[in-house]
Short mmCIF file of C-alpha atoms (C1' of nucleotides) in Angstrom, two decimals:
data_model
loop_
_atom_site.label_atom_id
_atom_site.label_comp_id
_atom_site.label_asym_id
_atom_site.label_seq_id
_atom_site.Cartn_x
_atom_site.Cartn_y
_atom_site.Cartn_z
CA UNK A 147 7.75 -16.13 51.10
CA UNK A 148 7.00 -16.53 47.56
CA UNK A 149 7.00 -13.13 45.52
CA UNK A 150 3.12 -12.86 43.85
CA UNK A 151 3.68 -11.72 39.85
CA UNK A 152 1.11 -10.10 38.75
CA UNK A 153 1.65 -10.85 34.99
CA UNK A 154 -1.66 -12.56 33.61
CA UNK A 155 -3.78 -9.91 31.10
CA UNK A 156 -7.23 -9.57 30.78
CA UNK A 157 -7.34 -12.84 28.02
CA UNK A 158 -5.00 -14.53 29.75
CA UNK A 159 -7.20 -14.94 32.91
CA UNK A 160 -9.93 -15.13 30.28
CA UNK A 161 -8.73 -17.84 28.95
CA UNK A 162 -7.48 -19.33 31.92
CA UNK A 163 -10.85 -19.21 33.86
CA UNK A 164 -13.43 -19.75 30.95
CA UNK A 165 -15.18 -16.32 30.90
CA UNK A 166 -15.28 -13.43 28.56
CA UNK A 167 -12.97 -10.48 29.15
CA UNK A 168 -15.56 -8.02 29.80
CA UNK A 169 -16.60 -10.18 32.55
CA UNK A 170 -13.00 -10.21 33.77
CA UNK A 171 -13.21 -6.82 33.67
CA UNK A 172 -16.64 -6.61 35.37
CA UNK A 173 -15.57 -8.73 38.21
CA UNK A 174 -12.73 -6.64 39.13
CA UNK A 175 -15.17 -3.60 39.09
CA UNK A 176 -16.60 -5.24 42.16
CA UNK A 177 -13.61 -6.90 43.71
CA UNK A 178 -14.03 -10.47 42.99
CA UNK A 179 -10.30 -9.99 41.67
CA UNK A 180 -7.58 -7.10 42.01
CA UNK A 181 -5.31 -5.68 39.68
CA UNK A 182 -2.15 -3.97 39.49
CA UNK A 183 -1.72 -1.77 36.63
CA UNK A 184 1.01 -1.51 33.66
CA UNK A 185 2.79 2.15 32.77
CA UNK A 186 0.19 1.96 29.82
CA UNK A 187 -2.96 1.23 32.38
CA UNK A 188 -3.19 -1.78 31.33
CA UNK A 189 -4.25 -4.84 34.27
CA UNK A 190 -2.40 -7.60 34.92
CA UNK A 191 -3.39 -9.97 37.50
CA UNK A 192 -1.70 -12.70 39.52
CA UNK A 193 -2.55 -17.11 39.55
CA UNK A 194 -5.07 -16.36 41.98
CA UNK A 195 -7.28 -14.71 39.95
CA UNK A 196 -8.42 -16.94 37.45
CA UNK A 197 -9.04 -19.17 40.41
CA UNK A 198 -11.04 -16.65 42.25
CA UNK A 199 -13.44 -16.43 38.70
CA UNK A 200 -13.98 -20.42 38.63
CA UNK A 201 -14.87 -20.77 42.30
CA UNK A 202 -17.52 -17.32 42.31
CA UNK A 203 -18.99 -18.84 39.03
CA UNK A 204 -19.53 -21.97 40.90
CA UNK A 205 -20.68 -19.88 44.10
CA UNK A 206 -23.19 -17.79 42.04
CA UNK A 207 -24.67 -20.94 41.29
CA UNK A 208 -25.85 -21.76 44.78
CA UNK A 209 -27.13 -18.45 44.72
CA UNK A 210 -24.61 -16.12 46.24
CA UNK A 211 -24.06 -12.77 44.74
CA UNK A 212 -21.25 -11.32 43.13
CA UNK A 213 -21.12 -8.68 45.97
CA UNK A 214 -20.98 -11.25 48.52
CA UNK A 215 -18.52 -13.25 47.05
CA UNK A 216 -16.42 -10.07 47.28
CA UNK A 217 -16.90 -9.71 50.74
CA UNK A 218 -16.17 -13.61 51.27
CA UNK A 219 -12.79 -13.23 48.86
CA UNK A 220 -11.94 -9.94 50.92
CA UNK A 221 -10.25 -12.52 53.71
CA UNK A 222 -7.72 -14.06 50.74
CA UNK A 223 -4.49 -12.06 51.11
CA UNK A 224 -2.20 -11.78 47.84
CA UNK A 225 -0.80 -14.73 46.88
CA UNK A 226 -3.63 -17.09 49.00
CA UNK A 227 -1.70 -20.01 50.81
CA UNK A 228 -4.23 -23.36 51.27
CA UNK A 229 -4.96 -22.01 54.64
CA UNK A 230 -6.33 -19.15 53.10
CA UNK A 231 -8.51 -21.27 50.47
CA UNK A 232 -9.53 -23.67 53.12
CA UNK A 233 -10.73 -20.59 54.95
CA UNK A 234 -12.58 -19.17 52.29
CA UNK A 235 -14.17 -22.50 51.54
CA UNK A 236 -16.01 -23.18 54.51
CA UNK A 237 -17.38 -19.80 54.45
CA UNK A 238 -18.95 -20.77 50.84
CA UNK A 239 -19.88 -23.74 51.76
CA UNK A 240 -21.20 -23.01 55.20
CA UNK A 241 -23.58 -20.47 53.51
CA UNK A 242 -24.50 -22.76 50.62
CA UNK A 243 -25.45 -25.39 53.19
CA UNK A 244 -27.22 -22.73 55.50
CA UNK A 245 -29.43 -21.69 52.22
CA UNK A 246 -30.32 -25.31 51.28
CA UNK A 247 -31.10 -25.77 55.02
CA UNK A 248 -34.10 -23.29 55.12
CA UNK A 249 -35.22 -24.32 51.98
CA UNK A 250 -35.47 -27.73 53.83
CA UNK A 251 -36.72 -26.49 56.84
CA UNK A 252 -39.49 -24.38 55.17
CA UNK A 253 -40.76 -27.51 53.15
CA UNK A 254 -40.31 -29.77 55.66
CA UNK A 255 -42.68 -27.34 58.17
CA UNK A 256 -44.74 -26.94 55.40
CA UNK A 257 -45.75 -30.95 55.12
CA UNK A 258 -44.99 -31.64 58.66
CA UNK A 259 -48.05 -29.50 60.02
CA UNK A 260 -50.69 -31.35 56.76
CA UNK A 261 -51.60 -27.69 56.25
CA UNK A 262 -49.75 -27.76 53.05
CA UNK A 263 -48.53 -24.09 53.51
CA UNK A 264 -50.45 -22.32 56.28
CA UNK A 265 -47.37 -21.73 58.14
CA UNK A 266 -46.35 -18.89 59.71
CA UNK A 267 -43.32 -16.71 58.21
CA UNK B 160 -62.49 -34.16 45.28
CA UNK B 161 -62.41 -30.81 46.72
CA UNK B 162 -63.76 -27.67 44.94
CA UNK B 163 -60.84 -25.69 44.60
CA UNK B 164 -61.36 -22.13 44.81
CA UNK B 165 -59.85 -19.20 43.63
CA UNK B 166 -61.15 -16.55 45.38
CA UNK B 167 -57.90 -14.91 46.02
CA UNK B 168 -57.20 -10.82 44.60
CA UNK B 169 -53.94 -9.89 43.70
CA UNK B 170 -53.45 -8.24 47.16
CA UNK B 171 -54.98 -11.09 49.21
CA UNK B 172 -51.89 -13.20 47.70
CA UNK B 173 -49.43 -9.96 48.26
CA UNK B 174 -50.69 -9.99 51.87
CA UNK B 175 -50.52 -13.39 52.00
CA UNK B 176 -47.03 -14.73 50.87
CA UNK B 177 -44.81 -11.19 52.24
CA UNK B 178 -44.62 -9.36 48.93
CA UNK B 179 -45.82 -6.92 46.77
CA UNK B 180 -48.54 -6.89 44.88
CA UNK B 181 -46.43 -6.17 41.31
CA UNK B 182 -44.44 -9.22 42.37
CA UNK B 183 -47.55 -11.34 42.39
CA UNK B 184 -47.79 -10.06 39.00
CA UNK B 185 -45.09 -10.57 38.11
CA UNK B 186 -44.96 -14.14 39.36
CA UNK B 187 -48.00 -14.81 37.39
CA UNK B 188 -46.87 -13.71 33.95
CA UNK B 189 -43.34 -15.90 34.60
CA UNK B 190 -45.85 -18.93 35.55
CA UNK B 191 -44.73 -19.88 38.72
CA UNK B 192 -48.56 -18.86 40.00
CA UNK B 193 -51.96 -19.38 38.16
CA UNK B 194 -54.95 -17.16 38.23
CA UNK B 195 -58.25 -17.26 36.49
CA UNK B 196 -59.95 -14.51 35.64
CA UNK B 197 -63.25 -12.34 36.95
CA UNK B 198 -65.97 -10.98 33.77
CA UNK B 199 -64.16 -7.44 34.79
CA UNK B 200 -61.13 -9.52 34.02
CA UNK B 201 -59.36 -8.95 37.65
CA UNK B 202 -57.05 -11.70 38.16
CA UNK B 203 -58.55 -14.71 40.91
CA UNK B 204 -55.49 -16.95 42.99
CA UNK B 205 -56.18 -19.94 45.27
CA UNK B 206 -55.28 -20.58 48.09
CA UNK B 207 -51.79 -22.08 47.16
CA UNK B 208 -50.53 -19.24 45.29
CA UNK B 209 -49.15 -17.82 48.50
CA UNK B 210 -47.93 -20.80 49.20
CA UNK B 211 -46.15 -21.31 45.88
CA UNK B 212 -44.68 -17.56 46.36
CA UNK B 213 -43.36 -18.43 50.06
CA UNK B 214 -41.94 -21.33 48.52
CA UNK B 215 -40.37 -19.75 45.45
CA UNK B 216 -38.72 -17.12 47.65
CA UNK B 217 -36.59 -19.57 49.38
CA UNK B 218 -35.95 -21.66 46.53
CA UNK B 219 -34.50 -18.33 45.13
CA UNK B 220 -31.81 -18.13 47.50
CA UNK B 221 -30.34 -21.13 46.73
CA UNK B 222 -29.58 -19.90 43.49
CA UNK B 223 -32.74 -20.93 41.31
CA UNK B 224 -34.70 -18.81 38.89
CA UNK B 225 -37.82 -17.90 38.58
CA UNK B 226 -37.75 -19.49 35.20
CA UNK B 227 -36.63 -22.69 36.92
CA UNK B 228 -39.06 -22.79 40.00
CA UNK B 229 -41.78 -22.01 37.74
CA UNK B 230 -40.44 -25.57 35.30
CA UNK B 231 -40.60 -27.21 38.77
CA UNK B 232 -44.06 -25.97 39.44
CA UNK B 233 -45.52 -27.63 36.36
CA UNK B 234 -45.80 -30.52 38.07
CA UNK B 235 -47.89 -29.00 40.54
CA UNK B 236 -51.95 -29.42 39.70
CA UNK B 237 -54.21 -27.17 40.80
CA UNK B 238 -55.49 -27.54 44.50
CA UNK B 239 -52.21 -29.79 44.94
CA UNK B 240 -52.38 -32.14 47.86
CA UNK B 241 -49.13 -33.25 50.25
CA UNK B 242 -47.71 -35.77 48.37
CA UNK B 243 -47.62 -33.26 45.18
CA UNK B 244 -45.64 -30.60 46.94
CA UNK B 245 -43.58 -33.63 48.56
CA UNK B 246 -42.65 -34.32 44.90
CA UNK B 247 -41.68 -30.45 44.43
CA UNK B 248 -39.74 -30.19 47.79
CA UNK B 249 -37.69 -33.38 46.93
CA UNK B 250 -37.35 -31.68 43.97
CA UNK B 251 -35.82 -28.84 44.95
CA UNK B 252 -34.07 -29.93 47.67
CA UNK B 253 -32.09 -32.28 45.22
CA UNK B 254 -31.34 -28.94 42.87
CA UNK B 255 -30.53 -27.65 45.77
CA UNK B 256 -27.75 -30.26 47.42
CA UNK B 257 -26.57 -31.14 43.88
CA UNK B 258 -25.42 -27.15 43.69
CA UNK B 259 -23.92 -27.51 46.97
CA UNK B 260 -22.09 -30.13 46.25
CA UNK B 261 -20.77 -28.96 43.04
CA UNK B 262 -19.31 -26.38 45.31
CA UNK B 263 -17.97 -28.52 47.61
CA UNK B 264 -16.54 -30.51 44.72
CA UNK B 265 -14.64 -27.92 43.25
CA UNK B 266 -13.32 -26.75 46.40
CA UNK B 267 -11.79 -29.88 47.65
CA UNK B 268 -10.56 -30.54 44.31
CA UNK B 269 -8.66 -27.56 44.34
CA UNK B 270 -7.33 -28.09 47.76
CA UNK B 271 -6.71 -31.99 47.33
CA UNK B 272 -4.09 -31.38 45.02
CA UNK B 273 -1.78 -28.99 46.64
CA UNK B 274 -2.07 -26.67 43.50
CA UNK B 275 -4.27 -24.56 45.15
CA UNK B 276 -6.31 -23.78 41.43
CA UNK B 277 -4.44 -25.83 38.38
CA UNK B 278 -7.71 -27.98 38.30
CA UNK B 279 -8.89 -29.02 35.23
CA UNK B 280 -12.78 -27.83 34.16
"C1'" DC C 218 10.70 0.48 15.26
"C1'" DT C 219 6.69 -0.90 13.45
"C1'" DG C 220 2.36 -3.40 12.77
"C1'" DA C 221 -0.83 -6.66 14.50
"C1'" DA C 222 -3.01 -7.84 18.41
"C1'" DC C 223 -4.34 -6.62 22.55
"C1'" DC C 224 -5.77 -3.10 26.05
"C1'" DC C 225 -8.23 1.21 27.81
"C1'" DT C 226 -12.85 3.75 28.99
"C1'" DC C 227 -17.42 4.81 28.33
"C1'" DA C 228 -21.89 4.15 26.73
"C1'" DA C 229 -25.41 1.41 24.93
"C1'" DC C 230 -27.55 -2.90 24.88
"C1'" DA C 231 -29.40 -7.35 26.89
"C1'" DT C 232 -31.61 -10.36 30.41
"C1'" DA C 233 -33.44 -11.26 35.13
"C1'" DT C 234 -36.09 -9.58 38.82
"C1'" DG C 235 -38.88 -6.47 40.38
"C1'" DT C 236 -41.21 -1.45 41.50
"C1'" DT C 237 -43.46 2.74 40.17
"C1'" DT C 238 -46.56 5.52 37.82
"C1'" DA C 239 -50.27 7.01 34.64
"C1'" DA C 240 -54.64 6.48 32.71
"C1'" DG C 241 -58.47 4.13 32.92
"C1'" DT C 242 -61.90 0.05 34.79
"C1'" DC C 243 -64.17 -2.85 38.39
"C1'" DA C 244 -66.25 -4.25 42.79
"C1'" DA C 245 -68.43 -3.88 47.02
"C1'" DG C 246 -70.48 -1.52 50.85
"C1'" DC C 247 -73.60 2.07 52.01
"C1'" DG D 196 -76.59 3.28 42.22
"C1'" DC D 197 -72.76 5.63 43.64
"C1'" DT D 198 -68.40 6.29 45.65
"C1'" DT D 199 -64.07 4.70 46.96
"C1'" DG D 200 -60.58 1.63 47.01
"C1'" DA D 201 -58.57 -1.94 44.48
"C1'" DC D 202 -57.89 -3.64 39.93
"C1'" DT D 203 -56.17 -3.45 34.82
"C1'" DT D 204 -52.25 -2.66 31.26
"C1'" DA D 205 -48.23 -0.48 29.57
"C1'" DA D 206 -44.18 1.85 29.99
"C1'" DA D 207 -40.50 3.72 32.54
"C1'" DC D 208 -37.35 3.07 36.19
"C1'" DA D 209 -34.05 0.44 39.23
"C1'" DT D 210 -30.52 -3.09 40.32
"C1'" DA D 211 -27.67 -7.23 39.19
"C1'" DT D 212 -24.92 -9.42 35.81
"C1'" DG D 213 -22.88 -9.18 31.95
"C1'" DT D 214 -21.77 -8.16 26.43
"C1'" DT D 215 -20.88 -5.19 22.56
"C1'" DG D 216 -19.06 -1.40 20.11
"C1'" DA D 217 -16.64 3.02 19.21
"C1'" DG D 218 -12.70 5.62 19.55
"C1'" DG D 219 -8.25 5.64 20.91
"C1'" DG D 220 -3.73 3.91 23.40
"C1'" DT D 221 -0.16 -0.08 24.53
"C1'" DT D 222 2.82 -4.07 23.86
"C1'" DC D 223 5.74 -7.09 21.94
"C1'" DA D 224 7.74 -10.13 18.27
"C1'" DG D 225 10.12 -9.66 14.38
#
DNA sequence: CTGAACCCTCAACATATGTTTAAGTCAAGC
DNA sequence: GCTTGACTTAAACATATGTTGAGGGTTCAG
C-alpha cells in the first residue's frame, strides 16, 4: 500500500489543474476534493486532487453539476487506484451518454411523428 | 406557404412546454423564443415556441446554455418546417456527442497511461 | 529569525438561470 | 361596458458557480 501525502497547497493544485485558487477552494466547499489541514489551518491536498478538478471541469461540460460530481467522486477512496478511476469513469460517462440519449430520443420523436413537436411529455 | 400564427399568450406557451410562465419570459428576452406583440402590447408565441422550450430543456441537460441554444435557434425561421429542426437536432446532437466524447477522451487518456492523472492539457 | 509570499475566513461582487412580488394595464365573457 | 383574470415591467430574491478584496495569520528560504 502506497502511503497518500497530502502535501500540494492551494496554488499548487492551482497550478497543477488550471483553475484559480478560489475555485480550489470552492470545490472543496462542496467535496469535489478533500483536504487535510496544516497546524496553521492551512490545506494541503494529495495527487488526486488536481486530477479530480480536470475531470469535473470536463464533466460540468456535459452538463453535470458540481454537486453531482461530488456524489460521483464520493466512491474514489484516498489515494484512487485505476480500478477506482475506471469506476468513476463509467459512471460519468454512462450519465453523459444517458443525457445525450434523451436529447436524441426527444428530437428523434419529435420528427419521427411529422408533427414537428406535438409530442407528448 | 402557411400563415403562421401567433396566437399563443404567455401562459398558453407555460402550459404548453411544462414551465412557468416567468420562464417563458425569460426565454424570450435570452432569444431562444420569439413573440410579437398585441396594440395592449401583451406578448403573442406560435405554435413552436413550446416546442422550442421542450427542446431547450433537454438540450440544457447536456450541458448547453441558454445563450448557446438560443445561437442554435437562429437558424430556425419562423413557422420552421421538419427539415429546419432536422438541421437544429443534428445540431445539437453533434454539441452534444462532441462533449461526450471529450469526456471520454480525457478519461481514457488518463487511464491509458498507467499515471492515473499526469496527462498533459 | 525574519521577510516575502502564500494562506486563512468572510463578505461582497459577478454571471447564469429562474421565481416572486408590487403596481398598474389589457382582454374577453357576460 | 364592466368585471375578473391574465398581462405588463421592474426590482428583489434564490440557487449555482465562481472571483475579488480586506484584514489578519503561516511558512519557508536565506
Amino acid at each position: 500500500m502506497s502511503i497518500t501525502a497530502f502535501t500540494r497547497s492551494v496554488s499548487d493544485v492551482a497550478a497543477e489543474s488550471g483553475v484559480a485558487p478560489s475555485a480550489v477552494r470552492f470545490y472543496e466547499q462542496h467535496g469535489v476534493i478533500t483536504a487535510i489541514r496544516t497546524q496553521g489551518d492551512q490545506r494541503r491536498f494529495d495527487d488526486s486532487a488536481a486530477c479530480r478538478i480536470r475531470v469535473a471541469k470536463v464533466a460540468q461540460r456535459v452538463g453535470l453539476t458540481v454537486r453531482e460530481i461530488a456524489e460521483i467522486f464520493a466512491a474514489l477512496p484516498a489515494d484512487p487506484q485505476p480500478d477506482d478511476w475506471g469506476r468513476v469513469a463509467t459512471t460519468l460517462i454512462d450519465e453523459a451518454e444517458s443525457r445525450t440519449a434523451a436529447l436524441k430520443a426527444y428530437l428523434t420523436d419529435m420528427r419521427g411523428g411529422g408533427r414537428l413537436c406535438e409530442i407528448e411529455v
